[in-house]
Amino acid sequence: ISREKIKFHSALTIECMSVKTEKLYKIVERAANGEINIPEFQRDFVWDKDQVAELVDSLYKDYPIGILVFWYNHKNRCYNIVDGLQRIMSVCIIFDKKPVWIRDKDYWNSLRDKYDVYVYYDNNSEKFVFVPASEKVRNSPEYVSIREIMTTKNIYELASMYKDVWN
């Protein structure tokens, strides 16, 4: 649907929505650079660790994760998140990109630690399994942080860090 104004009765004007497909990492980049923000009425991040791990599992399996809804705020010249904050925050954490609406670095670091997701390969089921961070998981060499995978620039560096796991 194109963005055009439609007259509804004589007093109201509504704007049609447009649909756009965008890569997830681009949405994360937009949240980090301020092109996407949250309106005052948006609730806080409320997902638990299991929900974040389940989202990563869905992304890995290429399942649909729903539609994100944005509203362009002409005053602030950015897109406000109307629906999808929990998913966007989760993906920002996974990609280790602090969104502009999180101003406190200590709070951001606590979110990163609390909601980190790890993966391991289950030989019995022959599948990758995604689990939330815990002391046991963090201290076990079989588990690899998804954030570490997503932020490593050199695949050889990542492989050398976990060579004992994969040998």
Short mmCIF file of N, CA and C in Angstrom, two decimals:
data_model
loop_
_atom_site.label_atom_id
_atom_site.label_comp_id
_atom_site.label_asym_id
_atom_site.label_seq_id
_atom_site.Cartn_x
_atom_site.Cartn_y
_atom_site.Cartn_z
N ILE A 1 0.86 -1.17 0.00
CA ILE A 1 0.00 0.00 0.00
C ILE A 1 0.90 1.22 0.00
N SER A 2 0.64 2.15 -0.85
CA SER A 2 1.47 3.34 -0.89
C SER A 2 1.06 4.30 0.21
N ARG A 3 1.96 5.19 0.58
CA ARG A 3 1.68 6.16 1.63
C ARG A 3 0.94 7.34 1.01
N GLU A 4 -0.35 7.34 1.19
CA GLU A 4 -1.15 8.44 0.68
C GLU A 4 -2.23 8.73 1.70
N LYS A 5 -2.71 9.93 1.67
CA LYS A 5 -3.74 10.31 2.63
C LYS A 5 -5.11 10.02 2.04
N ILE A 6 -5.96 9.48 2.86
CA ILE A 6 -7.31 9.15 2.44
C ILE A 6 -8.28 9.94 3.33
N LYS A 7 -9.22 10.62 2.72
CA LYS A 7 -10.21 11.38 3.50
C LYS A 7 -11.25 10.42 4.05
N PHE A 8 -11.51 10.55 5.31
CA PHE A 8 -12.51 9.74 5.98
C PHE A 8 -13.51 10.70 6.61
N HIS A 9 -14.73 10.67 6.13
CA HIS A 9 -15.73 11.69 6.46
C HIS A 9 -15.13 13.03 6.05
N SER A 10 -15.49 14.08 6.69
CA SER A 10 -14.93 15.36 6.30
C SER A 10 -13.92 15.89 7.31
N ALA A 11 -13.89 15.31 8.51
CA ALA A 11 -13.05 15.88 9.56
C ALA A 11 -11.76 15.10 9.80
N LEU A 12 -11.73 13.83 9.47
CA LEU A 12 -10.57 13.00 9.80
C LEU A 12 -9.74 12.69 8.56
N THR A 13 -8.45 12.56 8.75
CA THR A 13 -7.55 12.09 7.70
C THR A 13 -6.74 10.96 8.29
N ILE A 14 -6.67 9.85 7.58
CA ILE A 14 -5.84 8.74 8.05
C ILE A 14 -4.74 8.50 7.04
N GLU A 15 -3.64 7.98 7.52
CA GLU A 15 -2.52 7.68 6.64
C GLU A 15 -2.40 6.18 6.50
N CYS A 16 -2.31 5.68 5.28
CA CYS A 16 -2.18 4.25 5.04
C CYS A 16 -0.80 3.78 5.48
N MET A 17 -0.75 2.54 5.91
CA MET A 17 0.52 1.96 6.33
C MET A 17 1.25 1.40 5.12
N SER A 18 2.54 1.36 5.22
CA SER A 18 3.32 0.70 4.19
C SER A 18 4.03 -0.48 4.83
N VAL A 19 4.31 -1.48 4.03
CA VAL A 19 4.98 -2.68 4.50
C VAL A 19 6.37 -2.70 3.90
N LYS A 20 7.37 -2.95 4.74
CA LYS A 20 8.75 -2.97 4.29
C LYS A 20 9.45 -4.15 4.95
N THR A 21 10.24 -4.85 4.18
CA THR A 21 11.04 -5.94 4.71
C THR A 21 12.45 -5.41 4.93
N GLU A 22 13.01 -5.73 6.10
CA GLU A 22 14.35 -5.24 6.41
C GLU A 22 15.10 -6.31 7.19
N LYS A 23 16.37 -6.42 6.94
CA LYS A 23 17.21 -7.37 7.67
C LYS A 23 17.25 -6.99 9.14
N LEU A 24 17.30 -8.00 9.99
CA LEU A 24 17.27 -7.77 11.43
C LEU A 24 18.45 -6.94 11.91
N TYR A 25 19.63 -7.19 11.36
CA TYR A 25 20.79 -6.43 11.80
C TYR A 25 20.65 -4.95 11.46
N LYS A 26 19.91 -4.63 10.37
CA LYS A 26 19.68 -3.22 10.02
C LYS A 26 18.77 -2.55 11.05
N ILE A 27 17.79 -3.27 11.54
CA ILE A 27 16.91 -2.73 12.58
C ILE A 27 17.72 -2.48 13.85
N VAL A 28 18.61 -3.40 14.17
CA VAL A 28 19.49 -3.23 15.34
C VAL A 28 20.36 -2.00 15.16
N GLU A 29 20.94 -1.84 13.98
CA GLU A 29 21.78 -0.66 13.70
C GLU A 29 20.95 0.63 13.85
N ARG A 30 19.73 0.61 13.36
CA ARG A 30 18.86 1.80 13.47
C ARG A 30 18.54 2.11 14.93
N ALA A 31 18.36 1.09 15.74
CA ALA A 31 18.11 1.32 17.16
C ALA A 31 19.35 1.90 17.84
N ALA A 32 20.53 1.44 17.41
CA ALA A 32 21.78 1.92 18.01
C ALA A 32 22.12 3.34 17.58
N ASN A 33 21.72 3.74 16.36
CA ASN A 33 22.10 5.08 15.90
C ASN A 33 20.98 6.11 16.04
N GLY A 34 19.84 5.71 16.58
CA GLY A 34 18.79 6.68 16.88
C GLY A 34 17.71 6.84 15.82
N GLU A 35 17.80 6.07 14.75
CA GLU A 35 16.73 6.14 13.74
C GLU A 35 15.45 5.50 14.24
N ILE A 36 15.59 4.61 15.22
CA ILE A 36 14.45 3.97 15.88
C ILE A 36 14.54 4.33 17.36
N ASN A 37 13.42 4.67 17.95
CA ASN A 37 13.38 5.02 19.36
C ASN A 37 12.09 4.47 19.96
N ILE A 38 11.87 4.72 21.23
CA ILE A 38 10.63 4.27 21.86
C ILE A 38 9.82 5.48 22.32
N PRO A 39 8.51 5.43 22.15
CA PRO A 39 7.66 6.52 22.63
C PRO A 39 7.49 6.42 24.14
N GLU A 40 7.03 7.49 24.74
CA GLU A 40 6.85 7.51 26.20
C GLU A 40 5.89 6.44 26.69
N PHE A 41 4.90 6.09 25.90
CA PHE A 41 3.90 5.13 26.35
C PHE A 41 4.37 3.67 26.29
N GLN A 42 5.55 3.42 25.71
CA GLN A 42 6.04 2.05 25.56
C GLN A 42 6.45 1.48 26.91
N ARG A 43 6.11 0.22 27.15
CA ARG A 43 6.49 -0.42 28.41
C ARG A 43 7.97 -0.77 28.41
N ASP A 44 8.49 -1.11 29.58
CA ASP A 44 9.89 -1.49 29.71
C ASP A 44 10.12 -2.89 29.13
N PHE A 45 11.38 -3.27 29.08
CA PHE A 45 11.74 -4.61 28.65
C PHE A 45 11.35 -5.59 29.76
N VAL A 46 10.46 -6.53 29.44
CA VAL A 46 9.92 -7.41 30.48
C VAL A 46 10.11 -8.90 30.19
N TRP A 47 10.71 -9.23 29.07
CA TRP A 47 10.89 -10.65 28.77
C TRP A 47 11.80 -11.31 29.79
N ASP A 48 11.62 -12.62 29.97
CA ASP A 48 12.53 -13.37 30.82
C ASP A 48 13.61 -14.02 29.94
N LYS A 49 14.59 -14.62 30.59
CA LYS A 49 15.74 -15.19 29.86
C LYS A 49 15.33 -16.30 28.90
N ASP A 50 14.34 -17.09 29.29
CA ASP A 50 13.89 -18.18 28.41
C ASP A 50 13.26 -17.64 27.13
N GLN A 51 12.54 -16.55 27.22
CA GLN A 51 11.91 -15.97 26.02
C GLN A 51 12.96 -15.48 25.04
N VAL A 52 14.04 -14.91 25.56
CA VAL A 52 15.12 -14.45 24.68
C VAL A 52 15.78 -15.66 24.01
N ALA A 53 16.03 -16.72 24.77
CA ALA A 53 16.63 -17.94 24.19
C ALA A 53 15.69 -18.56 23.15
N GLU A 54 14.38 -18.53 23.40
CA GLU A 54 13.42 -19.07 22.44
C GLU A 54 13.39 -18.24 21.16
N LEU A 55 13.56 -16.92 21.29
CA LEU A 55 13.63 -16.08 20.10
C LEU A 55 14.85 -16.45 19.25
N VAL A 56 15.99 -16.65 19.89
CA VAL A 56 17.20 -17.04 19.16
C VAL A 56 16.98 -18.38 18.47
N ASP A 57 16.35 -19.31 19.15
CA ASP A 57 16.04 -20.61 18.56
C ASP A 57 15.14 -20.44 17.33
N SER A 58 14.14 -19.58 17.43
CA SER A 58 13.24 -19.32 16.29
C SER A 58 13.99 -18.69 15.12
N LEU A 59 14.90 -17.77 15.42
CA LEU A 59 15.69 -17.15 14.36
C LEU A 59 16.58 -18.19 13.67
N TYR A 60 17.18 -19.04 14.47
CA TYR A 60 18.04 -20.09 13.92
C TYR A 60 17.25 -21.02 13.00
N LYS A 61 16.03 -21.35 13.41
CA LYS A 61 15.19 -22.26 12.63
C LYS A 61 14.46 -21.55 11.49
N ASP A 62 14.71 -20.24 11.37
CA ASP A 62 14.09 -19.44 10.31
C ASP A 62 12.57 -19.40 10.43
N TYR A 63 12.09 -19.42 11.68
CA TYR A 63 10.66 -19.27 11.92
C TYR A 63 10.30 -17.79 11.86
N PRO A 64 9.06 -17.49 11.48
CA PRO A 64 8.65 -16.09 11.52
C PRO A 64 8.59 -15.61 12.97
N ILE A 65 9.00 -14.38 13.19
CA ILE A 65 8.99 -13.84 14.56
C ILE A 65 8.00 -12.69 14.71
N GLY A 66 7.11 -12.56 13.77
CA GLY A 66 6.08 -11.54 13.88
C GLY A 66 6.45 -10.26 13.17
N ILE A 67 5.47 -9.41 13.10
CA ILE A 67 5.64 -8.12 12.44
C ILE A 67 6.02 -7.07 13.47
N LEU A 68 6.94 -6.21 13.10
CA LEU A 68 7.30 -5.07 13.94
C LEU A 68 6.54 -3.87 13.40
N VAL A 69 5.98 -3.08 14.30
CA VAL A 69 5.19 -1.93 13.89
C VAL A 69 5.88 -0.66 14.37
N PHE A 70 6.12 0.26 13.43
CA PHE A 70 6.75 1.54 13.73
C PHE A 70 5.83 2.68 13.31
N TRP A 71 5.99 3.78 13.97
CA TRP A 71 5.24 5.00 13.65
C TRP A 71 6.28 6.11 13.49
N TYR A 72 6.25 6.81 12.37
CA TYR A 72 7.23 7.86 12.14
C TYR A 72 6.83 9.09 12.94
N ASN A 73 7.73 9.55 13.77
CA ASN A 73 7.52 10.74 14.60
C ASN A 73 8.19 11.91 13.89
N HIS A 74 7.39 12.76 13.27
CA HIS A 74 7.93 13.89 12.50
C HIS A 74 8.66 14.88 13.40
N LYS A 75 8.18 15.03 14.62
CA LYS A 75 8.80 15.97 15.56
C LYS A 75 10.24 15.54 15.90
N ASN A 76 10.43 14.27 16.20
CA ASN A 76 11.76 13.76 16.58
C ASN A 76 12.54 13.19 15.40
N ARG A 77 11.90 13.11 14.25
CA ARG A 77 12.52 12.59 13.04
C ARG A 77 13.11 11.20 13.22
N CYS A 78 12.31 10.32 13.80
CA CYS A 78 12.72 8.93 13.96
C CYS A 78 11.47 8.06 13.96
N TYR A 79 11.69 6.76 13.88
CA TYR A 79 10.58 5.81 13.95
C TYR A 79 10.44 5.36 15.40
N ASN A 80 9.23 5.43 15.92
CA ASN A 80 8.94 4.93 17.26
C ASN A 80 8.42 3.51 17.16
N ILE A 81 8.84 2.67 18.09
CA ILE A 81 8.39 1.28 18.13
C ILE A 81 7.00 1.26 18.75
N VAL A 82 6.04 0.76 17.99
CA VAL A 82 4.68 0.61 18.51
C VAL A 82 4.49 -0.83 18.98
N ASP A 83 4.98 -1.78 18.21
CA ASP A 83 4.90 -3.19 18.60
C ASP A 83 6.20 -3.87 18.19
N GLY A 84 6.80 -4.59 19.14
CA GLY A 84 8.02 -5.34 18.84
C GLY A 84 9.20 -4.98 19.72
N LEU A 85 8.98 -4.16 20.75
CA LEU A 85 10.10 -3.74 21.60
C LEU A 85 10.82 -4.92 22.23
N GLN A 86 10.10 -5.91 22.72
CA GLN A 86 10.73 -7.05 23.38
C GLN A 86 11.66 -7.79 22.42
N ARG A 87 11.20 -7.97 21.19
CA ARG A 87 12.02 -8.67 20.19
C ARG A 87 13.22 -7.82 19.78
N ILE A 88 13.00 -6.53 19.58
CA ILE A 88 14.10 -5.64 19.18
C ILE A 88 15.15 -5.56 20.29
N MET A 89 14.72 -5.40 21.53
CA MET A 89 15.68 -5.36 22.64
C MET A 89 16.47 -6.66 22.72
N SER A 90 15.79 -7.78 22.57
CA SER A 90 16.47 -9.08 22.63
C SER A 90 17.53 -9.19 21.55
N VAL A 91 17.21 -8.76 20.35
CA VAL A 91 18.17 -8.85 19.25
C VAL A 91 19.30 -7.85 19.44
N CYS A 92 19.01 -6.68 19.99
CA CYS A 92 20.09 -5.72 20.31
C CYS A 92 21.07 -6.34 21.30
N ILE A 93 20.55 -7.06 22.28
CA ILE A 93 21.41 -7.72 23.26
C ILE A 93 22.26 -8.80 22.57
N ILE A 94 21.64 -9.58 21.71
CA ILE A 94 22.36 -10.65 21.01
C ILE A 94 23.47 -10.09 20.13
N PHE A 95 23.20 -8.97 19.45
CA PHE A 95 24.20 -8.35 18.58
C PHE A 95 25.13 -7.40 19.35
N ASP A 96 24.87 -7.23 20.64
CA ASP A 96 25.65 -6.34 21.50
C ASP A 96 25.68 -4.90 20.97
N LYS A 97 24.51 -4.41 20.62
CA LYS A 97 24.35 -3.02 20.14
C LYS A 97 23.38 -2.31 21.07
N LYS A 98 23.89 -1.38 21.85
CA LYS A 98 23.07 -0.65 22.81
C LYS A 98 22.14 0.32 22.09
N PRO A 99 20.82 0.16 22.27
CA PRO A 99 19.91 1.11 21.63
C PRO A 99 19.98 2.48 22.31
N VAL A 100 19.65 3.52 21.57
CA VAL A 100 19.80 4.89 22.09
C VAL A 100 18.94 5.16 23.30
N TRP A 101 17.84 4.46 23.45
CA TRP A 101 16.95 4.74 24.58
C TRP A 101 17.48 4.17 25.89
N ILE A 102 18.52 3.35 25.84
CA ILE A 102 19.19 2.89 27.06
C ILE A 102 20.38 3.81 27.27
N ARG A 103 20.27 4.69 28.23
CA ARG A 103 21.33 5.68 28.44
C ARG A 103 22.36 5.24 29.50
N ASP A 104 21.93 4.44 30.44
CA ASP A 104 22.79 4.01 31.54
C ASP A 104 23.60 2.78 31.11
N LYS A 105 24.92 2.94 30.99
CA LYS A 105 25.78 1.84 30.54
C LYS A 105 25.79 0.67 31.52
N ASP A 106 25.72 0.96 32.82
CA ASP A 106 25.68 -0.13 33.80
C ASP A 106 24.41 -0.96 33.64
N TYR A 107 23.30 -0.28 33.39
CA TYR A 107 22.03 -0.99 33.16
C TYR A 107 22.14 -1.85 31.90
N TRP A 108 22.72 -1.28 30.84
CA TRP A 108 22.91 -2.04 29.60
C TRP A 108 23.77 -3.27 29.84
N ASN A 109 24.87 -3.10 30.57
CA ASN A 109 25.75 -4.24 30.85
C ASN A 109 25.03 -5.31 31.66
N SER A 110 24.17 -4.89 32.58
CA SER A 110 23.42 -5.88 33.36
C SER A 110 22.43 -6.64 32.47
N LEU A 111 21.83 -5.96 31.50
CA LEU A 111 20.95 -6.64 30.54
C LEU A 111 21.73 -7.63 29.69
N ARG A 112 22.90 -7.22 29.23
CA ARG A 112 23.75 -8.10 28.41
C ARG A 112 24.09 -9.37 29.17
N ASP A 113 24.46 -9.21 30.43
CA ASP A 113 24.83 -10.39 31.23
C ASP A 113 23.63 -11.28 31.54
N LYS A 114 22.54 -10.65 31.92
CA LYS A 114 21.35 -11.42 32.32
C LYS A 114 20.74 -12.17 31.16
N TYR A 115 20.69 -11.56 29.98
CA TYR A 115 19.97 -12.13 28.85
C TYR A 115 20.86 -12.75 27.79
N ASP A 116 22.12 -12.99 28.10
CA ASP A 116 22.98 -13.65 27.13
C ASP A 116 22.43 -15.05 26.86
N VAL A 117 22.57 -15.49 25.64
CA VAL A 117 22.08 -16.81 25.22
C VAL A 117 23.27 -17.62 24.76
N TYR A 118 23.30 -18.89 25.15
CA TYR A 118 24.38 -19.79 24.78
C TYR A 118 23.84 -20.92 23.91
N VAL A 119 24.74 -21.49 23.13
CA VAL A 119 24.37 -22.60 22.27
C VAL A 119 25.33 -23.76 22.51
N TYR A 120 24.82 -24.96 22.41
CA TYR A 120 25.68 -26.15 22.42
C TYR A 120 25.07 -27.15 21.45
N TYR A 121 25.90 -28.08 21.02
CA TYR A 121 25.43 -29.12 20.11
C TYR A 121 25.15 -30.36 20.91
N ASP A 122 23.90 -30.81 20.85
CA ASP A 122 23.48 -32.02 21.56
C ASP A 122 23.70 -33.22 20.64
N ASN A 123 24.67 -34.04 20.98
CA ASN A 123 25.00 -35.20 20.14
C ASN A 123 23.86 -36.21 20.08
N ASN A 124 23.08 -36.32 21.14
CA ASN A 124 21.98 -37.29 21.15
C ASN A 124 20.89 -36.91 20.14
N SER A 125 20.49 -35.67 20.14
CA SER A 125 19.43 -35.23 19.22
C SER A 125 19.99 -34.72 17.89
N GLU A 126 21.31 -34.54 17.85
CA GLU A 126 21.99 -34.00 16.68
C GLU A 126 21.41 -32.64 16.29
N LYS A 127 21.21 -31.79 17.29
CA LYS A 127 20.67 -30.46 17.08
C LYS A 127 21.40 -29.45 17.96
N PHE A 128 21.37 -28.20 17.51
CA PHE A 128 21.86 -27.12 18.35
C PHE A 128 20.76 -26.77 19.35
N VAL A 129 21.17 -26.52 20.58
CA VAL A 129 20.23 -26.17 21.64
C VAL A 129 20.64 -24.81 22.20
N PHE A 130 19.66 -23.92 22.35
CA PHE A 130 19.89 -22.57 22.83
C PHE A 130 19.36 -22.46 24.25
N VAL A 131 20.21 -21.96 25.14
CA VAL A 131 19.83 -21.87 26.56
C VAL A 131 20.21 -20.50 27.11
N PRO A 132 19.46 -20.03 28.12
CA PRO A 132 19.84 -18.76 28.75
C PRO A 132 21.11 -18.91 29.57
N ALA A 133 21.76 -17.79 29.79
CA ALA A 133 22.99 -17.78 30.57
C ALA A 133 22.72 -18.19 32.02
N SER A 134 23.67 -18.90 32.59
CA SER A 134 23.69 -19.26 34.01
C SER A 134 25.16 -19.49 34.37
N GLU A 135 25.45 -19.57 35.64
CA GLU A 135 26.85 -19.81 36.05
C GLU A 135 27.36 -21.13 35.47
N LYS A 136 26.53 -22.16 35.55
CA LYS A 136 26.91 -23.47 35.02
C LYS A 136 27.24 -23.38 33.53
N VAL A 137 26.38 -22.70 32.78
CA VAL A 137 26.57 -22.57 31.33
C VAL A 137 27.81 -21.74 31.03
N ARG A 138 27.96 -20.62 31.72
CA ARG A 138 29.13 -19.75 31.47
C ARG A 138 30.45 -20.45 31.73
N ASN A 139 30.45 -21.38 32.69
CA ASN A 139 31.69 -22.05 33.08
C ASN A 139 31.91 -23.38 32.36
N SER A 140 31.02 -23.72 31.48
CA SER A 140 31.15 -24.99 30.77
C SER A 140 31.71 -24.76 29.36
N PRO A 141 32.75 -25.49 28.99
CA PRO A 141 33.37 -25.27 27.67
C PRO A 141 32.50 -25.72 26.50
N GLU A 142 31.44 -26.50 26.74
CA GLU A 142 30.57 -26.96 25.64
C GLU A 142 29.67 -25.85 25.12
N TYR A 143 29.48 -24.82 25.92
CA TYR A 143 28.54 -23.75 25.56
C TYR A 143 29.29 -22.55 24.98
N VAL A 144 28.70 -21.96 23.95
CA VAL A 144 29.28 -20.79 23.31
C VAL A 144 28.24 -19.67 23.34
N SER A 145 28.68 -18.48 23.72
CA SER A 145 27.79 -17.33 23.76
C SER A 145 27.40 -16.89 22.35
N ILE A 146 26.11 -16.75 22.11
CA ILE A 146 25.63 -16.27 20.82
C ILE A 146 26.16 -14.86 20.55
N ARG A 147 26.18 -14.04 21.59
CA ARG A 147 26.70 -12.67 21.43
C ARG A 147 28.16 -12.71 20.97
N GLU A 148 28.93 -13.64 21.53
CA GLU A 148 30.32 -13.77 21.12
C GLU A 148 30.42 -14.18 19.65
N ILE A 149 29.56 -15.07 19.24
CA ILE A 149 29.54 -15.50 17.84
C ILE A 149 29.17 -14.31 16.95
N MET A 150 28.14 -13.57 17.34
CA MET A 150 27.63 -12.48 16.51
C MET A 150 28.58 -11.29 16.44
N THR A 151 29.44 -11.13 17.44
CA THR A 151 30.31 -9.95 17.46
C THR A 151 31.75 -10.27 17.05
N THR A 152 32.07 -11.54 16.85
CA THR A 152 33.42 -11.91 16.44
C THR A 152 33.61 -11.55 14.96
N LYS A 153 34.62 -10.80 14.70
CA LYS A 153 34.89 -10.34 13.33
C LYS A 153 35.63 -11.40 12.51
N ASN A 154 36.35 -12.26 13.20
CA ASN A 154 37.20 -13.23 12.53
C ASN A 154 36.76 -14.64 12.92
N ILE A 155 36.25 -15.39 11.98
CA ILE A 155 35.75 -16.73 12.26
C ILE A 155 36.87 -17.66 12.74
N TYR A 156 38.11 -17.41 12.29
CA TYR A 156 39.23 -18.23 12.73
C TYR A 156 39.54 -17.98 14.21
N GLU A 157 39.36 -16.73 14.64
CA GLU A 157 39.54 -16.40 16.05
C GLU A 157 38.51 -17.15 16.90
N LEU A 158 37.28 -17.17 16.45
CA LEU A 158 36.22 -17.88 17.17
C LEU A 158 36.52 -19.37 17.21
N ALA A 159 36.95 -19.92 16.10
CA ALA A 159 37.26 -21.35 16.04
C ALA A 159 38.41 -21.70 16.99
N SER A 160 39.42 -20.85 17.06
CA SER A 160 40.53 -21.15 17.95
C SER A 160 40.13 -21.03 19.42
N MET A 161 39.18 -20.14 19.72
CA MET A 161 38.71 -20.01 21.10
C MET A 161 37.98 -21.26 21.56
N TYR A 162 37.33 -21.96 20.64
CA TYR A 162 36.52 -23.12 21.00
C TYR A 162 37.00 -24.42 20.36
N LYS A 163 38.28 -24.48 20.02
CA LYS A 163 38.79 -25.66 19.32
C LYS A 163 38.66 -26.93 20.16
N ASP A 164 38.77 -26.82 21.49
CA ASP A 164 38.65 -27.99 22.33
C ASP A 164 37.22 -28.56 22.32
N VAL A 165 36.26 -27.70 22.17
CA VAL A 165 34.86 -28.12 22.13
C VAL A 165 34.58 -28.89 20.85
N TRP A 166 35.14 -28.42 19.74
CA TRP A 166 34.80 -28.99 18.44
C TRP A 166 35.72 -30.14 18.02
N ASN A 167 36.71 -30.44 18.81
CA ASN A 167 37.62 -31.56 18.45
C ASN A 167 37.19 -32.83 19.12
#
